[in-house]
C-alpha cells in the first residue's frame, strides 16, 4: 500500500509539472506567434494578440513566486502577490533583458490595497515588455525612446489614481538634444484609425540625468517615452515675463488697430482703394491679436473642446488673412509704382476682398474637412531645473495641434533580432 501511495503521489507530481509546463509553454508559443506576425507584417489584430497574451499569463500555473518567459523582442513576467505586498522593484540587469540599455519598474505597496480591501485573495501581477512598436502604431508624428513599451497589469483589476506613483525609468545612450520627451501610456479606444493612442494623462516626466528618463504614473497600463522633434523647452522662470510681454504688446496692437480703423472710417477719402486695403489689413491684425489673447484662457478653462477648436481655427484664419493682405499691399504698390498707366480694374477692391478673406477661409475649411481634429489645445513644454534634476511642466493654447515634424526612423526588425537572444 505504501508503495502504491508513493507511486500515486509521484504520478500526481509529474502530472502537475506537465500542466505547469503546458501552461507556460502555451504563453511562450503565443509570444512566438506574435513575433512571427510582426516580422511578416501580416494584417493582424493587435488588441487580440495583446489581450490573448494577458489572459494566458493571468491563467498560467507555475511553481514558486514568479514566472519569466522571453523571446527575441518580447518578455513576460508573472508574480504571485499577497495582501501583505510591501512593494516590488524590477530591473533589466536582474532579468538579463537587453544589456545595452536598462530600465526599471518600481511598484508601491499601495498597488494591492483596493483589491484586498474588496476581497482578500492572492493576486497576479503580470509585466510585458516589448522591444518593438509593431503592436502600438498610432497617428502621432513621433518615435519611442529605444522602441521600448513596458506594460503591467494586476489581475483583472483596474488600478488608477494611486497616491504613490509607479516609477518607470528608461536609461538610454543617445542624445535627446532637440527632442521633446514625454512619458505616455497606451489609451485603448481613443483613436478612430488605430486601436489606441499615446496619452500623457496621469504621468509626469522627469530627467534626473542626461541618460535617464523617469516616468511617474498613477495607474497601470503600457508605458513608453514619446520623442518629438521640437525646440528646447521654455524655462519656467521665463513664463511670467514672456506672458506679460505678449499681453502688453498684443493689447497695444489691439488699441492701435482700433484707432487706425476709426481714423480710416472718418477720413474724407473713404472710397479710395488704398485706404480700403489698409482698413482690411488692420482688421485682420485686430482679429489676430484678439484671438491670440483669448487662446491661452480658453485652453485652460473648462469649456467644450469645440470652443477651443473654433478659436484655433479663427486664429489660423486671422494669421493667413494678415499674410494675404500684406501680399495684396505689395501687389497694389507694384501697380502704383511699376504700372502707372492703364491700371484700372473693374470692382478692384471687391476682388481683392475675395482673395484676402476668401483664400484663408478656404484653406481653413479644407483643413477641417481633411482632419477635423487639427485644431484644439496644444501643449507647450516648460522646463523647471532644480538641483541636479530637470522636471517638466506644460501650458496650453488653442491652435493647430498637428505639426509637420519628421519622424525618427525606428530600428529595423533585423537589428532587434541581432541585439536580442531567445530563451
mmCIF file of C-alpha atoms in Angstrom:
data_model
loop_
_atom_site.group_PDB
_atom_site.id
_atom_site.type_symbol
_atom_site.label_atom_id
_atom_site.label_comp_id
_atom_site.label_asym_id
_atom_site.label_seq_id
_atom_site.Cartn_x
_atom_site.Cartn_y
_atom_site.Cartn_z
ATOM 1 C CA UNK A 1 0.000 0.000 0.000
ATOM 2 C CA UNK A 2 2.794 2.386 0.864
ATOM 3 C CA UNK A 3 4.481 1.651 -2.481
ATOM 4 C CA UNK A 4 1.228 2.299 -4.338
ATOM 5 C CA UNK A 5 0.696 5.542 -2.409
ATOM 6 C CA UNK A 6 4.187 6.734 -3.256
ATOM 7 C CA UNK A 7 3.656 5.804 -6.904
ATOM 8 C CA UNK A 8 0.336 7.692 -6.982
ATOM 9 C CA UNK A 9 1.960 10.752 -5.376
ATOM 10 C CA UNK A 10 4.760 10.660 -7.936
ATOM 11 C CA UNK A 11 2.250 10.464 -10.776
ATOM 12 C CA UNK A 12 0.399 13.463 -9.330
ATOM 13 C CA UNK A 13 3.629 15.473 -9.150
ATOM 14 C CA UNK A 14 4.557 14.579 -12.720
ATOM 15 C CA UNK A 15 1.070 15.479 -13.932
ATOM 16 C CA UNK A 16 1.146 18.806 -12.102
ATOM 17 C CA UNK A 17 4.588 19.570 -13.521
ATOM 18 C CA UNK A 18 3.445 18.745 -17.044
ATOM 19 C CA UNK A 19 0.395 21.010 -16.632
ATOM 20 C CA UNK A 20 2.634 23.828 -15.442
ATOM 21 C CA UNK A 21 4.960 23.301 -18.394
ATOM 22 C CA UNK A 22 1.979 23.207 -20.784
ATOM 23 C CA UNK A 23 0.561 26.456 -19.328
ATOM 24 C CA UNK A 24 3.867 28.323 -19.587
ATOM 25 C CA UNK A 25 4.554 26.719 -22.971
ATOM 26 C CA UNK A 26 1.235 27.995 -24.314
ATOM 27 C CA UNK A 27 2.151 31.558 -23.320
ATOM 28 C CA UNK A 28 5.588 31.185 -24.887
ATOM 29 C CA UNK A 29 4.115 29.832 -28.123
ATOM 30 C CA UNK A 30 1.685 32.763 -28.216
ATOM 31 C CA UNK A 31 4.613 35.195 -27.853
ATOM 32 C CA UNK A 32 6.457 33.469 -30.693
ATOM 33 C CA UNK A 33 3.330 33.694 -32.825
ATOM 34 C CA UNK A 34 3.155 37.429 -32.123
ATOM 35 C CA UNK A 35 6.789 37.831 -33.177
ATOM 36 C CA UNK A 36 6.187 35.900 -36.405
ATOM 37 C CA UNK A 37 3.210 38.133 -37.243
ATOM 38 C CA UNK A 38 5.298 41.260 -36.560
ATOM 39 C CA UNK A 39 8.176 40.067 -38.763
ATOM 40 C CA UNK A 40 5.946 39.095 -41.662
ATOM 41 C CA UNK A 41 3.882 42.315 -41.380
ATOM 42 C CA UNK A 42 0.738 40.318 -41.995
ATOM 43 C CA UNK A 43 -2.581 42.082 -41.295
ATOM 44 C CA UNK A 44 -3.317 41.145 -37.691
ATOM 45 C CA UNK A 45 -5.466 42.362 -34.852
ATOM 46 C CA UNK A 46 -3.106 43.912 -32.256
ATOM 47 C CA UNK A 47 -5.653 44.018 -29.392
ATOM 48 C CA UNK A 48 -6.468 40.352 -29.945
ATOM 49 C CA UNK A 49 -2.798 39.376 -29.623
ATOM 50 C CA UNK A 50 -2.136 41.662 -26.637
ATOM 51 C CA UNK A 51 -5.248 40.633 -24.690
ATOM 52 C CA UNK A 52 -4.643 36.991 -25.581
ATOM 53 C CA UNK A 53 -1.173 37.123 -24.051
ATOM 54 C CA UNK A 54 -2.524 38.851 -20.944
ATOM 55 C CA UNK A 55 -5.178 36.166 -20.406
ATOM 56 C CA UNK A 56 -2.658 33.343 -20.847
ATOM 57 C CA UNK A 57 -0.308 34.886 -18.302
ATOM 58 C CA UNK A 58 -3.119 35.502 -15.811
ATOM 59 C CA UNK A 59 -4.293 31.891 -16.113
ATOM 60 C CA UNK A 60 -0.850 30.265 -16.226
ATOM 61 C CA UNK A 61 0.132 27.942 -13.379
ATOM 62 C CA UNK A 62 3.727 27.897 -12.201
ATOM 63 C CA UNK A 63 5.779 26.884 -9.217
ATOM 64 C CA UNK A 64 7.455 29.430 -6.979
ATOM 65 C CA UNK A 65 6.580 33.102 -6.782
ATOM 66 C CA UNK A 66 7.260 34.190 -10.369
ATOM 67 C CA UNK A 67 7.365 33.057 -13.981
ATOM 68 C CA UNK A 68 9.643 34.515 -16.697
ATOM 69 C CA UNK A 69 9.205 33.921 -20.423
ATOM 70 C CA UNK A 70 11.335 35.567 -23.072
ATOM 71 C CA UNK A 71 11.638 35.652 -26.848
ATOM 72 C CA UNK A 72 13.686 37.926 -29.071
ATOM 73 C CA UNK A 73 11.519 41.047 -28.750
ATOM 74 C CA UNK A 74 9.004 40.195 -26.010
ATOM 75 C CA UNK A 75 9.464 39.362 -22.354
ATOM 76 C CA UNK A 76 6.673 38.376 -19.969
ATOM 77 C CA UNK A 77 6.753 38.059 -16.207
ATOM 78 C CA UNK A 78 4.096 36.883 -13.771
ATOM 79 C CA UNK A 79 4.204 37.311 -9.966
ATOM 80 C CA UNK A 80 2.092 35.996 -7.146
ATOM 81 C CA UNK A 81 1.206 38.814 -4.747
ATOM 82 C CA UNK A 82 -0.488 38.642 -1.379
ATOM 83 C CA UNK A 83 -2.299 41.271 0.621
ATOM 84 C CA UNK A 84 0.907 41.780 2.617
ATOM 85 C CA UNK A 85 2.574 43.190 -0.520
ATOM 86 C CA UNK A 86 5.349 45.615 0.502
ATOM 87 C CA UNK A 87 6.407 46.821 -2.941
ATOM 88 C CA UNK A 88 8.354 45.423 -5.872
ATOM 89 C CA UNK A 89 11.286 46.671 -7.919
ATOM 90 C CA UNK A 90 12.179 45.114 -11.271
ATOM 91 C CA UNK A 91 15.413 45.815 -13.117
ATOM 92 C CA UNK A 92 16.591 44.757 -16.565
ATOM 93 C CA UNK A 93 20.002 43.867 -15.126
ATOM 94 C CA UNK A 94 18.321 41.236 -12.912
ATOM 95 C CA UNK A 95 16.228 39.885 -15.768
ATOM 96 C CA UNK A 96 19.118 39.825 -18.297
ATOM 97 C CA UNK A 97 16.969 41.737 -20.776
ATOM 98 C CA UNK A 98 18.862 43.701 -23.448
ATOM 99 C CA UNK A 99 22.093 44.602 -21.629
ATOM 100 C CA UNK A 100 22.821 47.561 -23.955
ATOM 101 C CA UNK A 101 20.064 49.691 -22.373
ATOM 102 C CA UNK A 102 18.354 49.339 -18.999
ATOM 103 C CA UNK A 103 15.001 50.014 -17.449
ATOM 104 C CA UNK A 104 13.398 49.592 -14.027
ATOM 105 C CA UNK A 105 9.849 49.480 -12.714
ATOM 106 C CA UNK A 106 9.020 50.176 -9.075
ATOM 107 C CA UNK A 107 5.566 49.286 -7.742
ATOM 108 C CA UNK A 108 4.400 50.808 -4.422
ATOM 109 C CA UNK A 109 2.783 48.870 -1.581
ATOM 110 C CA UNK A 110 -0.475 50.680 -2.311
ATOM 111 C CA UNK A 111 -0.832 48.636 -5.512
ATOM 112 C CA UNK A 112 -2.894 45.825 -3.927
ATOM 113 C CA UNK A 113 -4.756 47.777 -1.232
ATOM 114 C CA UNK A 114 -8.019 48.409 -3.074
ATOM 115 C CA UNK A 115 -8.235 44.838 -4.396
ATOM 116 C CA UNK A 116 -7.541 43.333 -0.981
ATOM 117 C CA UNK A 117 -9.971 45.699 0.710
ATOM 118 C CA UNK A 118 -12.774 44.471 -1.545
ATOM 119 C CA UNK A 119 -11.897 40.747 -1.317
ATOM 120 C CA UNK A 120 -8.651 39.489 0.277
ATOM 121 C CA UNK A 121 -7.067 36.903 -2.016
ATOM 122 C CA UNK A 122 -3.926 36.062 -3.928
ATOM 123 C CA UNK A 123 -3.329 38.447 -6.842
ATOM 124 C CA UNK A 124 -1.423 38.030 -10.078
ATOM 125 C CA UNK A 125 0.824 40.840 -11.355
ATOM 126 C CA UNK A 126 1.954 40.461 -14.972
ATOM 127 C CA UNK A 127 4.559 42.600 -16.753
ATOM 128 C CA UNK A 128 5.000 42.529 -20.521
ATOM 129 C CA UNK A 129 7.933 44.264 -22.198
ATOM 130 C CA UNK A 130 8.159 44.896 -25.939
ATOM 131 C CA UNK A 131 11.327 45.786 -27.815
ATOM 132 C CA UNK A 132 9.315 46.666 -30.928
ATOM 133 C CA UNK A 133 6.445 49.065 -31.596
ATOM 134 C CA UNK A 134 4.596 46.988 -34.188
ATOM 135 C CA UNK A 135 1.568 46.452 -31.942
ATOM 136 C CA UNK A 136 1.394 50.092 -30.788
ATOM 137 C CA UNK A 137 1.142 52.033 -34.035
ATOM 138 C CA UNK A 138 -0.540 55.450 -33.751
ATOM 139 C CA UNK A 139 -1.096 58.570 -35.830
ATOM 140 C CA UNK A 140 1.358 60.683 -33.846
ATOM 141 C CA UNK A 141 4.411 62.077 -35.640
ATOM 142 C CA UNK A 142 6.885 60.832 -33.059
ATOM 143 C CA UNK A 143 9.056 57.849 -32.169
ATOM 144 C CA UNK A 144 9.550 55.908 -28.937
ATOM 145 C CA UNK A 145 12.736 56.029 -26.905
ATOM 146 C CA UNK A 146 14.693 52.786 -27.551
ATOM 147 C CA UNK A 147 11.459 51.395 -29.092
ATOM 148 C CA UNK A 148 10.569 50.236 -25.563
ATOM 149 C CA UNK A 149 6.996 49.575 -24.428
ATOM 150 C CA UNK A 150 6.674 48.440 -20.794
ATOM 151 C CA UNK A 151 3.327 47.202 -19.517
ATOM 152 C CA UNK A 152 1.892 45.978 -16.230
ATOM 153 C CA UNK A 153 -1.490 44.638 -15.120
ATOM 154 C CA UNK A 154 -2.788 43.475 -11.739
ATOM 155 C CA UNK A 155 -5.141 40.564 -12.399
ATOM 156 C CA UNK A 156 -8.431 41.825 -13.784
ATOM 157 C CA UNK A 157 -8.329 44.906 -11.558
ATOM 158 C CA UNK A 158 -8.363 48.470 -12.912
ATOM 159 C CA UNK A 159 -5.629 50.252 -10.949
ATOM 160 C CA UNK A 160 -5.587 54.054 -11.170
ATOM 161 C CA UNK A 161 -5.335 57.236 -9.063
ATOM 162 C CA UNK A 162 -2.543 55.881 -6.876
ATOM 163 C CA UNK A 163 -1.317 58.306 -4.227
ATOM 164 C CA UNK A 164 2.220 56.954 -4.555
ATOM 165 C CA UNK A 165 3.128 56.733 -8.252
ATOM 166 C CA UNK A 166 4.657 53.848 -10.149
ATOM 167 C CA UNK A 167 8.211 54.766 -11.178
ATOM 168 C CA UNK A 168 9.394 53.608 -14.605
ATOM 169 C CA UNK A 169 12.982 54.509 -15.504
ATOM 170 C CA UNK A 170 14.292 54.373 -19.062
ATOM 171 C CA UNK A 171 18.077 54.526 -19.486
ATOM 172 C CA UNK A 172 19.466 55.360 -22.903
ATOM 173 C CA UNK A 173 22.765 56.084 -24.641
ATOM 174 C CA UNK A 174 21.594 58.659 -27.182
ATOM 175 C CA UNK A 175 21.443 62.436 -27.215
ATOM 176 C CA UNK A 176 17.984 63.948 -26.673
ATOM 177 C CA UNK A 177 19.039 67.427 -27.746
ATOM 178 C CA UNK A 178 16.379 68.888 -29.995
ATOM 179 C CA UNK A 179 13.764 66.362 -28.803
ATOM 180 C CA UNK A 180 10.795 66.847 -26.525
ATOM 181 C CA UNK A 181 10.390 63.704 -24.398
ATOM 182 C CA UNK A 182 7.064 62.874 -22.775
ATOM 183 C CA UNK A 183 6.009 59.898 -20.669
ATOM 184 C CA UNK A 184 2.859 58.404 -22.172
ATOM 185 C CA UNK A 185 0.577 55.405 -21.761
ATOM 186 C CA UNK A 186 -1.475 53.467 -24.297
ATOM 187 C CA UNK A 187 -5.071 54.693 -24.160
ATOM 188 C CA UNK A 188 -7.145 51.995 -25.798
ATOM 189 C CA UNK A 189 -10.098 53.027 -27.960
ATOM 190 C CA UNK A 190 -9.144 56.721 -28.120
ATOM 191 C CA UNK A 191 -8.323 56.785 -31.857
ATOM 192 C CA UNK A 192 -10.519 56.393 -34.916
ATOM 193 C CA UNK A 193 -7.810 54.829 -37.089
ATOM 194 C CA UNK A 194 -5.886 52.654 -34.599
ATOM 195 C CA UNK A 195 -6.818 50.575 -31.564
ATOM 196 C CA UNK A 196 -5.359 53.190 -29.236
ATOM 197 C CA UNK A 197 -3.330 56.355 -28.894
ATOM 198 C CA UNK A 198 -0.429 57.511 -26.722
ATOM 199 C CA UNK A 199 -1.621 59.850 -23.963
ATOM 200 C CA UNK A 200 0.312 61.687 -21.184
ATOM 201 C CA UNK A 201 -2.625 61.684 -18.730
ATOM 202 C CA UNK A 202 -1.672 60.655 -15.218
ATOM 203 C CA UNK A 203 2.077 60.613 -15.945
ATOM 204 C CA UNK A 204 4.805 63.064 -15.014
ATOM 205 C CA UNK A 205 8.092 63.246 -16.920
ATOM 206 C CA UNK A 206 11.435 63.837 -15.229
ATOM 207 C CA UNK A 207 15.067 63.635 -16.341
ATOM 208 C CA UNK A 208 17.260 63.023 -13.267
ATOM 209 C CA UNK A 209 20.321 62.657 -15.518
ATOM 210 C CA UNK A 210 21.157 63.099 -19.227
ATOM 211 C CA UNK A 211 20.965 59.319 -19.734
ATOM 212 C CA UNK A 212 17.731 58.643 -17.816
ATOM 213 C CA UNK A 213 14.045 59.453 -18.290
ATOM 214 C CA UNK A 214 11.866 58.858 -15.226
ATOM 215 C CA UNK A 215 8.114 58.380 -15.602
ATOM 216 C CA UNK A 216 5.891 58.737 -12.526
ATOM 217 C CA UNK A 217 2.425 57.391 -13.320
ATOM 218 C CA UNK A 218 -0.568 56.852 -11.046
ATOM 219 C CA UNK A 219 -2.060 53.871 -12.917
ATOM 220 C CA UNK A 220 -1.172 50.602 -14.644
ATOM 221 C CA UNK A 221 -1.016 50.319 -18.408
ATOM 222 C CA UNK A 222 1.544 50.104 -21.233
ATOM 223 C CA UNK A 223 4.114 52.891 -20.915
ATOM 224 C CA UNK A 224 6.685 54.433 -23.230
ATOM 225 C CA UNK A 225 8.639 57.657 -23.734
ATOM 226 C CA UNK A 226 7.484 59.677 -26.731
ATOM 227 C CA UNK A 227 10.155 61.636 -28.614
ATOM 228 C CA UNK A 228 9.173 64.604 -30.770
ATOM 229 C CA UNK A 229 11.476 66.920 -32.654
ATOM 230 C CA UNK A 230 10.988 70.396 -31.244
ATOM 231 C CA UNK A 231 12.767 73.404 -29.906
ATOM 232 C CA UNK A 232 14.234 73.354 -26.425
ATOM 233 C CA UNK A 233 11.655 73.646 -23.615
ATOM 234 C CA UNK A 234 10.873 77.149 -22.414
ATOM 235 C CA UNK A 235 12.348 77.740 -18.913
ATOM 236 C CA UNK A 236 9.500 78.093 -16.443
ATOM 237 C CA UNK A 237 11.085 81.198 -14.888
ATOM 238 C CA UNK A 238 10.663 82.965 -18.246
ATOM 239 C CA UNK A 239 6.958 82.137 -18.486
ATOM 240 C CA UNK A 240 5.731 85.158 -16.487
ATOM 241 C CA UNK A 241 7.910 87.769 -18.333
ATOM 242 C CA UNK A 242 7.009 86.310 -21.737
ATOM 243 C CA UNK A 243 3.311 86.282 -20.788
ATOM 244 C CA UNK A 244 3.398 89.941 -19.710
ATOM 245 C CA UNK A 245 5.294 90.983 -22.836
ATOM 246 C CA UNK A 246 2.761 89.176 -25.062
ATOM 247 C CA UNK A 247 -0.174 90.649 -23.133
ATOM 248 C CA UNK A 248 1.116 94.209 -23.252
ATOM 249 C CA UNK A 249 2.283 94.007 -26.870
ATOM 250 C CA UNK A 250 -0.953 92.482 -28.162
ATOM 251 C CA UNK A 251 -3.047 94.958 -26.146
ATOM 252 C CA UNK A 252 -1.149 97.907 -27.622
ATOM 253 C CA UNK A 253 -1.610 96.412 -31.089
ATOM 254 C CA UNK A 254 -5.365 95.994 -30.498
ATOM 255 C CA UNK A 255 -5.748 99.617 -29.374
ATOM 256 C CA UNK A 256 -3.627 100.904 -32.274
ATOM 257 C CA UNK A 257 -5.610 98.865 -34.801
ATOM 258 C CA UNK A 258 -8.921 100.126 -33.405
ATOM 259 C CA UNK A 259 -7.769 103.759 -33.531
ATOM 260 C CA UNK A 260 -6.460 103.306 -37.072
ATOM 261 C CA UNK A 261 -9.761 101.792 -38.221
ATOM 262 C CA UNK A 262 -11.708 104.666 -36.652
ATOM 263 C CA UNK A 263 -9.477 107.202 -38.380
ATOM 264 C CA UNK A 264 -9.951 105.455 -41.713
ATOM 265 C CA UNK A 265 -13.721 105.398 -41.220
ATOM 266 C CA UNK A 266 -13.851 109.155 -40.575
ATOM 267 C CA UNK A 267 -11.394 110.101 -43.290
ATOM 268 C CA UNK A 268 -12.668 112.005 -46.295
ATOM 269 C CA UNK A 269 -11.208 109.543 -48.774
ATOM 270 C CA UNK A 270 -13.287 106.559 -47.718
ATOM 271 C CA UNK A 271 -13.758 105.386 -51.300
ATOM 272 C CA UNK A 272 -10.039 105.335 -52.085
ATOM 273 C CA UNK A 273 -8.785 101.800 -52.820
ATOM 274 C CA UNK A 274 -5.553 102.317 -50.878
ATOM 275 C CA UNK A 275 -7.493 103.317 -47.756
ATOM 276 C CA UNK A 276 -9.767 100.295 -48.013
ATOM 277 C CA UNK A 277 -6.823 97.939 -48.405
ATOM 278 C CA UNK A 278 -5.267 99.471 -45.270
ATOM 279 C CA UNK A 279 -8.557 99.014 -43.384
ATOM 280 C CA UNK A 280 -8.757 95.345 -44.306
ATOM 281 C CA UNK A 281 -5.152 94.759 -43.237
ATOM 282 C CA UNK A 282 -5.759 96.435 -39.872
ATOM 283 C CA UNK A 283 -8.963 94.414 -39.426
ATOM 284 C CA UNK A 284 -7.041 91.151 -39.928
ATOM 285 C CA UNK A 285 -4.343 92.283 -37.472
ATOM 286 C CA UNK A 286 -7.030 93.196 -34.924
ATOM 287 C CA UNK A 287 -8.698 89.783 -35.291
ATOM 288 C CA UNK A 288 -5.327 88.012 -34.951
ATOM 289 C CA UNK A 289 -4.419 89.811 -31.713
ATOM 290 C CA UNK A 290 -7.832 89.291 -30.125
ATOM 291 C CA UNK A 291 -7.808 85.579 -30.958
ATOM 292 C CA UNK A 292 -4.246 85.225 -29.648
ATOM 293 C CA UNK A 293 -5.137 86.908 -26.331
ATOM 294 C CA UNK A 294 -8.157 84.629 -25.843
ATOM 295 C CA UNK A 295 -6.328 81.442 -26.822
ATOM 296 C CA UNK A 296 -4.477 80.632 -23.533
ATOM 297 C CA UNK A 297 -7.555 81.476 -21.464
ATOM 298 C CA UNK A 298 -9.928 79.134 -23.296
ATOM 299 C CA UNK A 299 -7.321 76.355 -23.415
ATOM 300 C CA UNK A 300 -7.178 76.043 -19.600
ATOM 301 C CA UNK A 301 -10.810 76.868 -18.697
ATOM 302 C CA UNK A 302 -13.409 74.065 -18.530
ATOM 303 C CA UNK A 303 -15.143 74.781 -21.849
ATOM 304 C CA UNK A 304 -16.217 72.307 -24.548
ATOM 305 C CA UNK A 305 -13.431 71.192 -26.841
ATOM 306 C CA UNK A 306 -15.342 72.556 -29.838
ATOM 307 C CA UNK A 307 -14.999 76.098 -28.467
ATOM 308 C CA UNK A 308 -11.223 75.792 -28.264
ATOM 309 C CA UNK A 309 -11.099 74.223 -31.730
ATOM 310 C CA UNK A 310 -13.233 77.053 -33.168
ATOM 311 C CA UNK A 311 -10.948 79.685 -31.640
ATOM 312 C CA UNK A 312 -7.898 77.859 -33.022
ATOM 313 C CA UNK A 313 -9.484 77.889 -36.482
ATOM 314 C CA UNK A 314 -10.179 81.643 -36.156
ATOM 315 C CA UNK A 315 -6.566 82.200 -35.064
ATOM 316 C CA UNK A 316 -5.296 80.286 -38.092
ATOM 317 C CA UNK A 317 -7.683 82.181 -40.383
ATOM 318 C CA UNK A 318 -6.594 85.573 -38.988
ATOM 319 C CA UNK A 319 -2.903 84.740 -39.418
ATOM 320 C CA UNK A 320 -3.434 83.648 -43.030
ATOM 321 C CA UNK A 321 -5.509 86.792 -43.645
ATOM 322 C CA UNK A 322 -2.697 89.013 -42.351
ATOM 323 C CA UNK A 323 -0.222 87.355 -44.690
ATOM 324 C CA UNK A 324 -2.648 87.585 -47.624
ATOM 325 C CA UNK A 325 -3.414 91.277 -47.093
ATOM 326 C CA UNK A 326 0.288 92.046 -46.747
ATOM 327 C CA UNK A 327 0.797 90.390 -50.134
ATOM 328 C CA UNK A 328 -2.107 92.443 -51.513
ATOM 329 C CA UNK A 329 -0.458 95.621 -50.181
ATOM 330 C CA UNK A 330 2.715 94.711 -52.088
ATOM 331 C CA UNK A 331 0.733 93.917 -55.236
ATOM 332 C CA UNK A 332 -1.107 97.256 -55.053
ATOM 333 C CA UNK A 333 2.166 99.123 -54.513
ATOM 334 C CA UNK A 334 3.593 97.422 -57.604
ATOM 335 C CA UNK A 335 0.634 98.624 -59.675
ATOM 336 C CA UNK A 336 1.059 102.195 -58.413
ATOM 337 C CA UNK A 337 4.818 102.381 -58.983
ATOM 338 C CA UNK A 338 5.526 99.858 -61.752
ATOM 339 C CA UNK A 339 2.431 100.258 -63.892
ATOM 340 C CA UNK A 340 1.372 103.865 -63.564
ATOM 341 C CA UNK A 341 -0.936 103.950 -66.600
ATOM 342 C CA UNK A 342 -3.778 101.650 -67.635
ATOM 343 C CA UNK A 343 -4.218 100.047 -64.234
ATOM 344 C CA UNK A 344 -7.983 100.384 -63.937
ATOM 345 C CA UNK A 345 -9.557 97.138 -62.796
ATOM 346 C CA UNK A 346 -13.316 96.811 -62.569
ATOM 347 C CA UNK A 347 -14.508 96.185 -58.981
ATOM 348 C CA UNK A 348 -10.890 96.139 -57.864
ATOM 349 C CA UNK A 349 -11.461 96.302 -54.091
ATOM 350 C CA UNK A 350 -14.211 93.669 -54.200
ATOM 351 C CA UNK A 351 -11.900 91.240 -55.982
ATOM 352 C CA UNK A 352 -9.121 91.956 -53.509
ATOM 353 C CA UNK A 353 -11.508 91.250 -50.608
ATOM 354 C CA UNK A 354 -12.469 87.937 -52.215
ATOM 355 C CA UNK A 355 -8.780 86.986 -52.280
ATOM 356 C CA UNK A 356 -7.808 88.499 -48.914
ATOM 357 C CA UNK A 357 -10.626 86.867 -46.940
ATOM 358 C CA UNK A 358 -11.733 84.042 -49.230
ATOM 359 C CA UNK A 359 -8.417 82.233 -49.726
ATOM 360 C CA UNK A 360 -7.674 81.951 -45.933
ATOM 361 C CA UNK A 361 -11.244 80.797 -45.274
ATOM 362 C CA UNK A 362 -10.949 78.149 -48.000
ATOM 363 C CA UNK A 363 -7.666 76.846 -46.555
ATOM 364 C CA UNK A 364 -9.079 76.605 -43.012
ATOM 365 C CA UNK A 365 -12.213 74.823 -44.237
ATOM 366 C CA UNK A 366 -10.023 72.452 -46.249
ATOM 367 C CA UNK A 367 -8.023 71.576 -43.134
ATOM 368 C CA UNK A 368 -11.255 70.962 -41.192
ATOM 369 C CA UNK A 369 -12.593 68.746 -43.981
ATOM 370 C CA UNK A 370 -9.412 66.681 -44.218
ATOM 371 C CA UNK A 371 -8.806 66.364 -40.466
ATOM 372 C CA UNK A 372 -11.276 67.917 -38.049
ATOM 373 C CA UNK A 373 -9.014 67.225 -35.067
ATOM 374 C CA UNK A 374 -6.275 69.501 -36.441
ATOM 375 C CA UNK A 375 -7.471 72.371 -34.236
ATOM 376 C CA UNK A 376 -7.599 72.262 -30.468
ATOM 377 C CA UNK A 377 -5.449 72.660 -27.327
ATOM 378 C CA UNK A 378 -1.711 72.336 -27.892
ATOM 379 C CA UNK A 379 0.746 71.751 -25.040
ATOM 380 C CA UNK A 380 3.876 73.882 -24.737
ATOM 381 C CA UNK A 381 6.634 72.220 -22.707
ATOM 382 C CA UNK A 382 8.157 74.170 -19.814
ATOM 383 C CA UNK A 383 11.352 73.078 -18.060
ATOM 384 C CA UNK A 384 11.956 73.628 -14.364
ATOM 385 C CA UNK A 385 15.569 72.947 -13.338
ATOM 386 C CA UNK A 386 16.052 72.290 -9.638
ATOM 387 C CA UNK A 387 19.255 70.894 -8.232
ATOM 388 C CA UNK A 388 20.659 68.101 -10.398
ATOM 389 C CA UNK A 389 17.342 67.117 -11.980
ATOM 390 C CA UNK A 390 15.026 68.644 -14.532
ATOM 391 C CA UNK A 391 11.268 68.237 -14.253
ATOM 392 C CA UNK A 392 8.793 69.194 -16.963
ATOM 393 C CA UNK A 393 5.546 71.120 -16.788
ATOM 394 C CA UNK A 394 3.359 72.434 -19.567
ATOM 395 C CA UNK A 395 0.933 75.147 -20.600
ATOM 396 C CA UNK A 396 -1.779 75.022 -23.268
ATOM 397 C CA UNK A 397 -3.022 77.182 -26.109
ATOM 398 C CA UNK A 398 -5.818 76.817 -28.658
ATOM 399 C CA UNK A 399 -4.074 76.453 -32.007
ATOM 400 C CA UNK A 400 -3.108 73.976 -34.695
ATOM 401 C CA UNK A 401 -2.246 70.741 -32.862
ATOM 402 C CA UNK A 402 -0.736 68.667 -35.692
ATOM 403 C CA UNK A 403 2.646 69.898 -36.828
ATOM 404 C CA UNK A 404 4.700 68.587 -39.738
ATOM 405 C CA UNK A 405 7.565 67.011 -37.759
ATOM 406 C CA UNK A 406 9.924 64.462 -39.331
ATOM 407 C CA UNK A 407 9.500 61.060 -37.774
ATOM 408 C CA UNK A 408 12.559 59.433 -36.241
ATOM 409 C CA UNK A 409 13.335 56.260 -38.104
ATOM 410 C CA UNK A 410 12.998 53.253 -35.746
ATOM 411 C CA UNK A 411 15.370 50.336 -35.648
ATOM 412 C CA UNK A 412 14.655 47.524 -38.060
ATOM 413 C CA UNK A 413 13.412 44.157 -37.008
ATOM 414 C CA UNK A 414 16.706 42.605 -38.134
ATOM 415 C CA UNK A 415 18.677 44.769 -35.723
ATOM 416 C CA UNK A 416 16.249 43.901 -32.954
ATOM 417 C CA UNK A 417 16.790 40.209 -33.608
ATOM 418 C CA UNK A 418 20.571 40.557 -33.686
ATOM 419 C CA UNK A 419 20.656 42.572 -30.444
ATOM 420 C CA UNK A 420 18.424 40.115 -28.535
ATOM 421 C CA UNK A 421 18.641 36.478 -27.614
ATOM 422 C CA UNK A 422 15.874 33.866 -27.432
ATOM 423 C CA UNK A 423 15.184 31.908 -24.348
#
